PDB file of C-alpha atoms in Angstrom:
ATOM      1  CA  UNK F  69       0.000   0.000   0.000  1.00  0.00           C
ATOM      2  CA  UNK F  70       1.229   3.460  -0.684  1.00  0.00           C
ATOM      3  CA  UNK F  71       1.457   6.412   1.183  1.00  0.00           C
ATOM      4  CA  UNK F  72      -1.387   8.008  -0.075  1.00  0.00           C
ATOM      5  CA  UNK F  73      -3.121   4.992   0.136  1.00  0.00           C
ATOM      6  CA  UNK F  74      -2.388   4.759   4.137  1.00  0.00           C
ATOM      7  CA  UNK F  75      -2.869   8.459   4.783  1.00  0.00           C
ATOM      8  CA  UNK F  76      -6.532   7.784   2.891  1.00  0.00           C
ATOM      9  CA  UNK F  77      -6.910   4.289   4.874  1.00  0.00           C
ATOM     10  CA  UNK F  78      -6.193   6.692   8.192  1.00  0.00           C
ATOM     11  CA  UNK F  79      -8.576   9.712   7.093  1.00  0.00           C
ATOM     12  CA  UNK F  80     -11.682   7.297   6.458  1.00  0.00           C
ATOM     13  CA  UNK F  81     -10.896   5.468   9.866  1.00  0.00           C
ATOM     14  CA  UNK F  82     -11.020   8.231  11.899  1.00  0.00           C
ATOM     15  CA  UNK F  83     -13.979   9.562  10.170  1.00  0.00           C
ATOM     16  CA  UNK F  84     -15.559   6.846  11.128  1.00  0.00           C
ATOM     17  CA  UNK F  85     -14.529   6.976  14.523  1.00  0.00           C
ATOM     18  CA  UNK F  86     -15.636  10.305  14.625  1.00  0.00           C
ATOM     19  CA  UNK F  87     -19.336   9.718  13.551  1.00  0.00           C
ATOM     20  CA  UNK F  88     -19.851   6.961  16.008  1.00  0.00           C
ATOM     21  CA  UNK F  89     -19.227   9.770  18.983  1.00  0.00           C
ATOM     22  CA  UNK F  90     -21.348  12.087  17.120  1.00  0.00           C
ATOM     23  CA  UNK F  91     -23.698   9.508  16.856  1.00  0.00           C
ATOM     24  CA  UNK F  92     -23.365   8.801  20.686  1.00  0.00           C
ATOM     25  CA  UNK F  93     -22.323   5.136  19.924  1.00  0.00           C
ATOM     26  CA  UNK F  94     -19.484   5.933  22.537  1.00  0.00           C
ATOM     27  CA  UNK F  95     -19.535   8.629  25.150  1.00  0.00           C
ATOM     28  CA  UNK F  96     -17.473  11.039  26.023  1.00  0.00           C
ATOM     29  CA  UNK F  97     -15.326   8.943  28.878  1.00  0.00           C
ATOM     30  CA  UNK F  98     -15.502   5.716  27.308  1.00  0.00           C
ATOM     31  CA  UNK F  99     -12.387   3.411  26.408  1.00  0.00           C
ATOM     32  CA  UNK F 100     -11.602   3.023  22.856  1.00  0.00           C
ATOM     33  CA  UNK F 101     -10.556  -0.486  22.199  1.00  0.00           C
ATOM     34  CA  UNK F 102      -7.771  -0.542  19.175  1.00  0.00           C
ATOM     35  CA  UNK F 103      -8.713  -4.596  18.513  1.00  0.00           C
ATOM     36  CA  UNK F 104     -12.531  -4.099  18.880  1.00  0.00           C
ATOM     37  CA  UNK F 105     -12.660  -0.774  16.392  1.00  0.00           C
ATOM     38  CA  UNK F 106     -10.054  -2.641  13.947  1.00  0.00           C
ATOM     39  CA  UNK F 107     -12.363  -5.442  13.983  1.00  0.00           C
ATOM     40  CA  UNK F 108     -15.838  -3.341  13.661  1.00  0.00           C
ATOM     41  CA  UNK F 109     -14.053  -1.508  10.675  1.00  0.00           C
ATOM     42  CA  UNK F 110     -12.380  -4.110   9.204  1.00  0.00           C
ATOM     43  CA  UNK F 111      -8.968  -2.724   8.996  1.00  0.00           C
ATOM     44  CA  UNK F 112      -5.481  -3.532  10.981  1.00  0.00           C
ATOM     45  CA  UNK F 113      -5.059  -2.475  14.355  1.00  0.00           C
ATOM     46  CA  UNK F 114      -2.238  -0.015  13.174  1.00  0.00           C
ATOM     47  CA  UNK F 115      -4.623   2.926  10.701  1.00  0.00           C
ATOM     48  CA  UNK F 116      -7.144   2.501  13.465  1.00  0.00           C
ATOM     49  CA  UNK F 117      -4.156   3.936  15.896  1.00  0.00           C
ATOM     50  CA  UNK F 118      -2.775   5.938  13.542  1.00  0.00           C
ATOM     51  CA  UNK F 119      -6.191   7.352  13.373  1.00  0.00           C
ATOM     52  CA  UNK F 120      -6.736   7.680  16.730  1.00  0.00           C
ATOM     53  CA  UNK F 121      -3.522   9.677  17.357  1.00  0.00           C
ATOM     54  CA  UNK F 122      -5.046  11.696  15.012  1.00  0.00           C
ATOM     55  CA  UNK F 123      -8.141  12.504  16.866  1.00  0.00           C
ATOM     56  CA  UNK F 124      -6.733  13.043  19.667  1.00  0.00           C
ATOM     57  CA  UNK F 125      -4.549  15.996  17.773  1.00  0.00           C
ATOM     58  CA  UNK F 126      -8.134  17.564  17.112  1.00  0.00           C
ATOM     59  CA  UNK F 127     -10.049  16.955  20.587  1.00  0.00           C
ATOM     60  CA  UNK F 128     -12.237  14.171  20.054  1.00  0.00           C
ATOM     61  CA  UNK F 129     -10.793  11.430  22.089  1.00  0.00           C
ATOM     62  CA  UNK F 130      -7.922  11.799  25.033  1.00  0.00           C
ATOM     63  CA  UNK F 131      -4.477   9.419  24.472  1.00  0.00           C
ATOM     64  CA  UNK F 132      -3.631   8.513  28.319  1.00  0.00           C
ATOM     65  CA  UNK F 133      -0.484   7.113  29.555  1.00  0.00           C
ATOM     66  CA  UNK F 134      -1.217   3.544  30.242  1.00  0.00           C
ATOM     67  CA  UNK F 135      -4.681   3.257  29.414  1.00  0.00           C
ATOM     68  CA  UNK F 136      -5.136   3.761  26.118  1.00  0.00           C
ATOM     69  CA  UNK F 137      -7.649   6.227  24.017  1.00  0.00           C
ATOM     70  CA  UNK F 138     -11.081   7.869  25.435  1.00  0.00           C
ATOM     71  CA  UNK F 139     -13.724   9.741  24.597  1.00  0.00           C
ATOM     72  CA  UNK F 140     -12.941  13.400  25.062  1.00  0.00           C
ATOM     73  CA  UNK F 141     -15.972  15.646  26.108  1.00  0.00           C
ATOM     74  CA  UNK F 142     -17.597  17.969  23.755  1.00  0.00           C
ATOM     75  CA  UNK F 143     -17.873  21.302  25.483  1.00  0.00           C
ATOM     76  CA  UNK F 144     -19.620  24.383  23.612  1.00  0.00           C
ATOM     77  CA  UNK F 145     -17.550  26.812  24.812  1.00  0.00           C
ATOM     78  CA  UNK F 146     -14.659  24.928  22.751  1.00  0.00           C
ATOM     79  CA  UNK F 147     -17.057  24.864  19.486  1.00  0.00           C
ATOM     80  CA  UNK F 148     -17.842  28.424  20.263  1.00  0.00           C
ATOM     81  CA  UNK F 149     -13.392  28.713  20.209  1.00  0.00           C
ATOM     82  CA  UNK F 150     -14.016  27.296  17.375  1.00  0.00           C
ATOM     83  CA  UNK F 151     -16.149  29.000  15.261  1.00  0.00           C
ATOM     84  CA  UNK F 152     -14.173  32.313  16.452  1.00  0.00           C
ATOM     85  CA  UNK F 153     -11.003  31.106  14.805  1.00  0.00           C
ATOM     86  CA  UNK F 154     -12.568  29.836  11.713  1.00  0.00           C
ATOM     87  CA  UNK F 155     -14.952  32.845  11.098  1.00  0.00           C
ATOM     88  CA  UNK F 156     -11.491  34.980  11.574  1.00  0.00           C
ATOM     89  CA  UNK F 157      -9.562  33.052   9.605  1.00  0.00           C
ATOM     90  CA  UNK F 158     -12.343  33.044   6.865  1.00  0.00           C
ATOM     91  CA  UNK F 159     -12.876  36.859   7.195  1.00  0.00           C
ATOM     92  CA  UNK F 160      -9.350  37.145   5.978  1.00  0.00           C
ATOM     93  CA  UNK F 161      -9.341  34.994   3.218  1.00  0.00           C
ATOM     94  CA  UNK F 162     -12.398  36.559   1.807  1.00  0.00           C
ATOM     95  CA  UNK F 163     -10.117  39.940   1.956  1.00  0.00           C
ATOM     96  CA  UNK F 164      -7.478  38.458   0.258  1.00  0.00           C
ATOM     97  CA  UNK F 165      -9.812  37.612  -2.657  1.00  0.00           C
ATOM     98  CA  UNK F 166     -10.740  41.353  -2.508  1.00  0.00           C
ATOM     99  CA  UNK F 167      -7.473  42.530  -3.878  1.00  0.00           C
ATOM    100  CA  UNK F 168      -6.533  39.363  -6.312  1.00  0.00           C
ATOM    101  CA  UNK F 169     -10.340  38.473  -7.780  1.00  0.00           C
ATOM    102  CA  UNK F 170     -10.259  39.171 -11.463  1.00  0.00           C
ATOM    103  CA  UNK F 171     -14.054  39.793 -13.472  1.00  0.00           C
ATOM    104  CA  UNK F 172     -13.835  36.124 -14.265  1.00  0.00           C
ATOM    105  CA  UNK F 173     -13.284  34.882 -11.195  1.00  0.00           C
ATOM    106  CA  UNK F 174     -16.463  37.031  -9.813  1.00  0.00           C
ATOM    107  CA  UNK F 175     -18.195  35.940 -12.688  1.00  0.00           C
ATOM    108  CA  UNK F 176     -18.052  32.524 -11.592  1.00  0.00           C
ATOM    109  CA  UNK F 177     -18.853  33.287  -8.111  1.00  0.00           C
ATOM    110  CA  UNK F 178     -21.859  34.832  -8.932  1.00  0.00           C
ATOM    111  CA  UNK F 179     -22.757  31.556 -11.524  1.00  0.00           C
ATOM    112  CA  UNK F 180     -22.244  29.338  -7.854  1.00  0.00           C
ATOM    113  CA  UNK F 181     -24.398  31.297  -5.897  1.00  0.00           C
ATOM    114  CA  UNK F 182     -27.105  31.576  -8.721  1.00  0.00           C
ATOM    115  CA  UNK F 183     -27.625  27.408  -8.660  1.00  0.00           C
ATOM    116  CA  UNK F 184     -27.664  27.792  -4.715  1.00  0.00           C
ATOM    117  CA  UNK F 185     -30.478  29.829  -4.937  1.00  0.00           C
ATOM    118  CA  UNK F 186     -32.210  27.969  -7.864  1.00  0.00           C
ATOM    119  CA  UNK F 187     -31.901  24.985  -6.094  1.00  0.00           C
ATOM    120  CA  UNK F 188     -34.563  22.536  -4.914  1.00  0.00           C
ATOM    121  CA  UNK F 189     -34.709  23.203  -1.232  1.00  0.00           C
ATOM    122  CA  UNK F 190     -35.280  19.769  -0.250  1.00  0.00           C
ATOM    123  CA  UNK F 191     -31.973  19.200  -1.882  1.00  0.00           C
ATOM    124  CA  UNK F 192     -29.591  19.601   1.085  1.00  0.00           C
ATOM    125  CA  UNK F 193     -26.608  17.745  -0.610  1.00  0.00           C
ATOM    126  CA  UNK F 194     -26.306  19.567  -3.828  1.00  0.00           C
ATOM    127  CA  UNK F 195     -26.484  22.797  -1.404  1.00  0.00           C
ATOM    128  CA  UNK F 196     -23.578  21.679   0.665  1.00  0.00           C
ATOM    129  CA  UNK F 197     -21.651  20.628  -2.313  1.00  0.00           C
ATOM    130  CA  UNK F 198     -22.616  24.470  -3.818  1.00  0.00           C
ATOM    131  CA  UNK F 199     -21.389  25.922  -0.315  1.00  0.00           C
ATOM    132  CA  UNK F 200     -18.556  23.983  -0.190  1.00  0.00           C
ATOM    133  CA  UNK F 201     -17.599  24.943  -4.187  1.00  0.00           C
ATOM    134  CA  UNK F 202     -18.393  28.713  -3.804  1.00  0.00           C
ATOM    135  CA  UNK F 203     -16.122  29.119  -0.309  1.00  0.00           C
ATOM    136  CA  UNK F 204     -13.211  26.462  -2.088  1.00  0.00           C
ATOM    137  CA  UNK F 205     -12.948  29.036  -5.074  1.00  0.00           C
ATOM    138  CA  UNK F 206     -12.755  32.502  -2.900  1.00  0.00           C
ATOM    139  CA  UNK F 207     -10.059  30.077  -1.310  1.00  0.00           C
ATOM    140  CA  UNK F 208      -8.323  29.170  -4.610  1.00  0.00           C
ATOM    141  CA  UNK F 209      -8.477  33.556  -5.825  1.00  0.00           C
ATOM    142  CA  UNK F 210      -6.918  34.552  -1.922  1.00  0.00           C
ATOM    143  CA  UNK F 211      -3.702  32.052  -2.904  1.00  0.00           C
ATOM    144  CA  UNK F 212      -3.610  31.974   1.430  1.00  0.00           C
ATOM    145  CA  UNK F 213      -2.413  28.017   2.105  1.00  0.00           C
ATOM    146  CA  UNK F 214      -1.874  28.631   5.299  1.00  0.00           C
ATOM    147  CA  UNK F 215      -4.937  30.601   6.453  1.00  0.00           C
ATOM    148  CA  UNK F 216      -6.585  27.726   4.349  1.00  0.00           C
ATOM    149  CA  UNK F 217      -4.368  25.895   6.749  1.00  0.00           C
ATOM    150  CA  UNK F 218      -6.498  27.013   9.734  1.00  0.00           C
ATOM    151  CA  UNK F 219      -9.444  26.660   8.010  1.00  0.00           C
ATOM    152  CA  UNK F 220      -9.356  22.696   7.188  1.00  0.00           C
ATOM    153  CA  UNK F 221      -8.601  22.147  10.882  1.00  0.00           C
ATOM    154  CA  UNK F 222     -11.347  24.130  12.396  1.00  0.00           C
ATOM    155  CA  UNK F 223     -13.782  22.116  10.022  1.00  0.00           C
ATOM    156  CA  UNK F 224     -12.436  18.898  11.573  1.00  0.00           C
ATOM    157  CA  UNK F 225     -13.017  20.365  15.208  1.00  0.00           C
ATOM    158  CA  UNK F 226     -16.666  21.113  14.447  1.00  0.00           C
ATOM    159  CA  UNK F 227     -19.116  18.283  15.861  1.00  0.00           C
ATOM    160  CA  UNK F 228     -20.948  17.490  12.592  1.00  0.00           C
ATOM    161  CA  UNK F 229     -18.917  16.657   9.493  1.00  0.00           C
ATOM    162  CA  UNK F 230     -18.936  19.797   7.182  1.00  0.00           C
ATOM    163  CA  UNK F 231     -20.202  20.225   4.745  1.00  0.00           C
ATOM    164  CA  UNK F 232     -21.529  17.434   4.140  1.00  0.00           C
ATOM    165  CA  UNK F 233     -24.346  17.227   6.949  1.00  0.00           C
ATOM    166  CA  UNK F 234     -25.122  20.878   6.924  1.00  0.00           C
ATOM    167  CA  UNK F 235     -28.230  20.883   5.308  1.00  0.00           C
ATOM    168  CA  UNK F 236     -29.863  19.170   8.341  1.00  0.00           C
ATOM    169  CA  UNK F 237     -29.256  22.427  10.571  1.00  0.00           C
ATOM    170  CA  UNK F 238     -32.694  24.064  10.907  1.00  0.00           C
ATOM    171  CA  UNK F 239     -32.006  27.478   9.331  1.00  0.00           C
ATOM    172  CA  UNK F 240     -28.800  26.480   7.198  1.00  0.00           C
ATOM    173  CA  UNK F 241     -30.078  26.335   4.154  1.00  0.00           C
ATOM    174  CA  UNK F 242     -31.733  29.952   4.607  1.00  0.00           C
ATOM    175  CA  UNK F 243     -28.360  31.568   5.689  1.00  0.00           C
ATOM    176  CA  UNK F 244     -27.135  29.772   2.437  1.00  0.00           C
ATOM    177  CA  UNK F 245     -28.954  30.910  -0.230  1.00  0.00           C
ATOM    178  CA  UNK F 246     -29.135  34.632   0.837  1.00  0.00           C
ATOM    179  CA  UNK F 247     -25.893  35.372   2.585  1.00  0.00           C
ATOM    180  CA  UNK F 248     -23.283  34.670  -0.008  1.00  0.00           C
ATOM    181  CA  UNK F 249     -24.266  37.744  -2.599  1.00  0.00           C
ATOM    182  CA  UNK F 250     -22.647  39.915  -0.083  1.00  0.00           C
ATOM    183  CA  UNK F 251     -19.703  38.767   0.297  1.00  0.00           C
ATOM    184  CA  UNK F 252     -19.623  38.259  -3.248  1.00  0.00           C
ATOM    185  CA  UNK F 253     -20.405  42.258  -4.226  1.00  0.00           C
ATOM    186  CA  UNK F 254     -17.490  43.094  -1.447  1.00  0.00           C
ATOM    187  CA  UNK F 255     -15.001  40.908  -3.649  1.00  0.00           C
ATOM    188  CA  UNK F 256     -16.265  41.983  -6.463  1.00  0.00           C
ATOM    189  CA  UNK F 257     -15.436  46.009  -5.372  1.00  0.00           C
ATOM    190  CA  UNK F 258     -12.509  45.239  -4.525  1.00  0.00           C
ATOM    191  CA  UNK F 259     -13.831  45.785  -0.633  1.00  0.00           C
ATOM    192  CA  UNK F 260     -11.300  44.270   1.627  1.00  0.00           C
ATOM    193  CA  UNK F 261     -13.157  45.411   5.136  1.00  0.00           C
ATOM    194  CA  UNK F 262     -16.866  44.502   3.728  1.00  0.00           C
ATOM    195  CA  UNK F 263     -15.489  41.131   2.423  1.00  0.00           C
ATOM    196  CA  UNK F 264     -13.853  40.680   5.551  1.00  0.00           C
ATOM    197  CA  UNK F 265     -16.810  41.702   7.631  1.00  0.00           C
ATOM    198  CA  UNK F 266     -19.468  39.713   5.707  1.00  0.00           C
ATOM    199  CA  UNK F 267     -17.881  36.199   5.313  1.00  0.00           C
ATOM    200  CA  UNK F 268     -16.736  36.630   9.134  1.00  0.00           C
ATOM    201  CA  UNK F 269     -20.277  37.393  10.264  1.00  0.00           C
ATOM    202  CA  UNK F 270     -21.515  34.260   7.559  1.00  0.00           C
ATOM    203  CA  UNK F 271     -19.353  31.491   9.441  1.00  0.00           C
ATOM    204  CA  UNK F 272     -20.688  33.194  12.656  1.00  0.00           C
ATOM    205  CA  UNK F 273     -24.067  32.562  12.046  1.00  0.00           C
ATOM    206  CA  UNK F 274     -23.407  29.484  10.650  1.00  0.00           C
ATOM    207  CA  UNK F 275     -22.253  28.576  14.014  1.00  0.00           C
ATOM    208  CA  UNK F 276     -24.576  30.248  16.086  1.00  0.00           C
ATOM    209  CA  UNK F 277     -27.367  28.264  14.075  1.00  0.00           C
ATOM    210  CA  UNK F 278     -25.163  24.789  14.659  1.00  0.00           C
ATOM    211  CA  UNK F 279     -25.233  25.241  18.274  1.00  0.00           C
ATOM    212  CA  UNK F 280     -28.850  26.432  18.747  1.00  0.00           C
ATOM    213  CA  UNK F 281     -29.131  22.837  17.235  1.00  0.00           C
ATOM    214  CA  UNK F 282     -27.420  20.981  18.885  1.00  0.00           C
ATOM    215  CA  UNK F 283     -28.490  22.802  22.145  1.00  0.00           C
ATOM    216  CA  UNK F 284     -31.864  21.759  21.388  1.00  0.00           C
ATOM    217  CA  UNK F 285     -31.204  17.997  21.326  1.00  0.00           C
ATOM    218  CA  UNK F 286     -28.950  18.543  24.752  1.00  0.00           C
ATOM    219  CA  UNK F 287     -26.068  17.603  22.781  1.00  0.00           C
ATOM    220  CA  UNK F 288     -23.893  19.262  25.688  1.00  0.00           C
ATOM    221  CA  UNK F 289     -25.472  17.591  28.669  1.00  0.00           C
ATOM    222  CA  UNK F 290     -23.121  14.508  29.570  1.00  0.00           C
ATOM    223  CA  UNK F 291     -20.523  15.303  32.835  1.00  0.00           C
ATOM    224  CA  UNK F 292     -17.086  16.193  31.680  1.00  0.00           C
ATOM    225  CA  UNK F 293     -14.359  14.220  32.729  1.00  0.00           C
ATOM    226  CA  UNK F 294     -11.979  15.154  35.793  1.00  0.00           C
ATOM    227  CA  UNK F 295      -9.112  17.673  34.162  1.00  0.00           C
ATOM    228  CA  UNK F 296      -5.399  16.413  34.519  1.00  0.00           C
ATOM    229  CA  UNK F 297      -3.672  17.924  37.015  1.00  0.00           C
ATOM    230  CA  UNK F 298      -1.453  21.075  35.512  1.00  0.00           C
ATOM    231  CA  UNK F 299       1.574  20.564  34.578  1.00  0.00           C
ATOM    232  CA  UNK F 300       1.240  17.335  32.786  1.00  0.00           C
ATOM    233  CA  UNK F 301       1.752  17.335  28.987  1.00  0.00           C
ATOM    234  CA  UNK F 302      -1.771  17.085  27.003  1.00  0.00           C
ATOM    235  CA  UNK F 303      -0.673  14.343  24.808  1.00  0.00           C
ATOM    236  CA  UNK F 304       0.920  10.749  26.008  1.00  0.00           C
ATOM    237  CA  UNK F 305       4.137   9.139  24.321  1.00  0.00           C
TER     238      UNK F 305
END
């Protein structure tokens, strides 16, 4: 197997992994068993590690000396962190794309966010793949790998995979179809501080509308677990 192969082999295992604590298979405290997952999965013990390690770079489980891999809490406050970051980090890729966008790159732009607002509403997927094409391309114009950097990992930190689930956030697919032309015009004008502002304030409410979610279903209400004592490093050799 190759490397990209492994580094793909990795990536789908913790995905995995990740949607069975979203999905509350596990719970935040529980013991993540490296045979048992290999053997649910059907991989080797060693990706399903591998992958592991990986989570635990992001939050979602806790690597502890001795004892193996748990299920790290998920606090709001953290997603709230979160959303800060990756609104900010956003906000300044959009204001990148403000001084680089040529008339062909807004013309396509515009072209994205047309089909998101033609589209059927009760098709959430082809909106998320829309969203997901419109925000990659102001990405591509800004030329910004390592604010796009920042942006990758706060998507991962996020408790529902994005974009792909969006669509099921009550009020999503709203904040979709009418907040992009904004940001768009900004670019478009060459507005650094408008296209800064508006996609900033877009992630925000994207957040804002994530959490009132996932507040409603009491997604926050399990204990958290006891914090290590200061001092000690947050991740195990």
């Amino acid at each position: 197997m190759g490397r990209d192969e492994k580094e793909q082999l990795r990536s789908n295992v913790a995905s995995a992994i990740r949607d069975q604590i979203m999905e509350r298979t596990v719970h935040p405290g529980d013991t993540l068993r490296l045979g048992q997952l290999a053997e649910q999965l059907g991989v080797s013990i060693t990706p399903v590690r591998e992958a592991l390690l990986l989570l635990s770079q992001d939050g979602w489980v806790r690597h502890e000396p001795n004892r193996g891999f748990r299920v790290a809490p998920i606090r709001r406050k953290d997603v709230e962190d979160t959303y800060l970051m990756w609104s900010t980090a956003e906000g300044e890729i959009a204001a990148r794309a403000a001084t680089r966008a040529t008339s062909r790159d807004v013309a396509y732009l515009r072209e994205i966010d047309q089909r998101i607002r033609d589209a059927d509403p009760s098709d959430g997927h082809l909106a998320t793949e829309l969203n997901s094409a419109l925000h990659h391309y102001v990405s591509v114009i800004a030329d910004a790998p390592k604010l796009d950097w920042f942006v990758q990992s706060a998507s991962r930190l996020v408790p529902l995979q994005f974009p792909e689930n969006f669509h099921v956030v009550p009020g999503w697919s709203e904040v979709n179809r009418t907040q992009h032309t904004a940001l768009i015009d900004a670019i478009a004008g060459g507005d650094v501080e408008a296209a800064r502002s508006a996609t900033a304030a877009h992630f925000q409410d994207t957040g804002n509308l994530l959490m009132q979610w996932l507040d409603s279903l009491e997604f926050w209400s399990e204990p958290e677990m006891p914090q290590a004592p200061r001092g000690t490093g947050r991740l195990a050799g």
